[in-house]
Amino acid sequence: MSSLPLAVRDSSTMLRRNLLHARRYPSLTLNLLLTPVMLLLLFVYIFGDTMSAGIGGGGADRSAYIAYLVPGLLLMTIGSTTIGTAVSVSNDMTEGIIARFRTMAIHRGSVIIGHVVGSVLQSIISVVLVGAVAVAIGFRSTDATILEWLAAFGLLTLFATALTWIAVGMGLVSPNAEAASNNAMPLIFLPLISSTFVPVDAMPGWFQPIAEYQPFTPAIETLRGLLLGSEIGHNGWLAVVWCLGLAALGYVWSKSVFNRDPK
């Protein structure tokens, strides 16, 4: 069998393996999914009136702040979900299954590809679930066209792919699952210092460049532009560049570590 069909066959097998693990042991995914859901409910129902007044919706109307908040929470959901990928990869590396796979006649990269594709699928499912909660509490995107919705979905998928490759690299270099979880924490921390909860221009002047040019803020502002009709400006190409750069970095890093001869 030639290389490409072998890679596709073995990667599909590894994808099915990872999806079965996620179905049989859903607690990690559910715990990570609860973080953005709880933040959504917290900021809407506890801080919603005050925050909405600052965004421009008026103190008695949370709808403006719900609309502002949801795009950032969708990307935060992706960051949360990919932490599970880092933990899963680390478990494979430390529990001996990778060593066993190396002795089998399977495509070498199929193990990582199975993790990446499975994680992207789980991220998109998680985004849909969080989006459903957002719609249930009042989020609406009535002005977005079909093309804008497709572009938003494409951006979310690209962002999930980029963060997944980074998470795979973190899992490969971590000595255990706990370390993998800790190493991947920036994927949740970075949205907290982006434009997820407040506009960048409302932050201290010295901090604005940090918030504006990190990976999450351009993607969040692009999503807001696509779904809510706000100005996208330079954020669109910045988001794409960040995604492609992180995906390339994560791929090269993961491939290099995975192909390293075990000690």
Coordinates of C-alpha atoms in Angstrom, one line a residue, residues 1 10-11 43 53 71 89 98 109 124 128 130 150 155 169 171 191 199 201 225-226 234 240 242 251:
M1 CA 0.0 0.0 0.0
D10 CA -4.1 4.7 10.1
S11 CA -5.0 8.3 10.9
F43 CA -20.6 37.9 33.4
A53 CA -23.7 50.2 30.6
P71 CA -17.3 35.8 20.4
V89 CA -1.1 13.3 24.3
I98 CA 3.4 5.3 21.9
G109 CA 2.5 10.4 12.0
I124 CA -16.2 22.6 17.2
V128 CA -21.7 24.7 19.2
V130 CA -21.5 27.1 24.2
L150 CA -19.3 30.5 6.9
L155 CA -12.0 31.1 11.4
G169 CA 3.6 20.0 21.4
G171 CA 1.7 17.3 25.7
P191 CA -8.3 35.2 26.6
P199 CA -12.5 46.8 24.9
D201 CA -9.1 51.0 24.7
G225 CA -17.2 42.0 12.8
L226 CA -18.5 38.9 11.0
H234 CA -6.6 44.9 10.2
V240 CA -5.2 34.5 9.9
W242 CA -1.6 34.2 13.9
Y251 CA 3.4 21.2 13.7

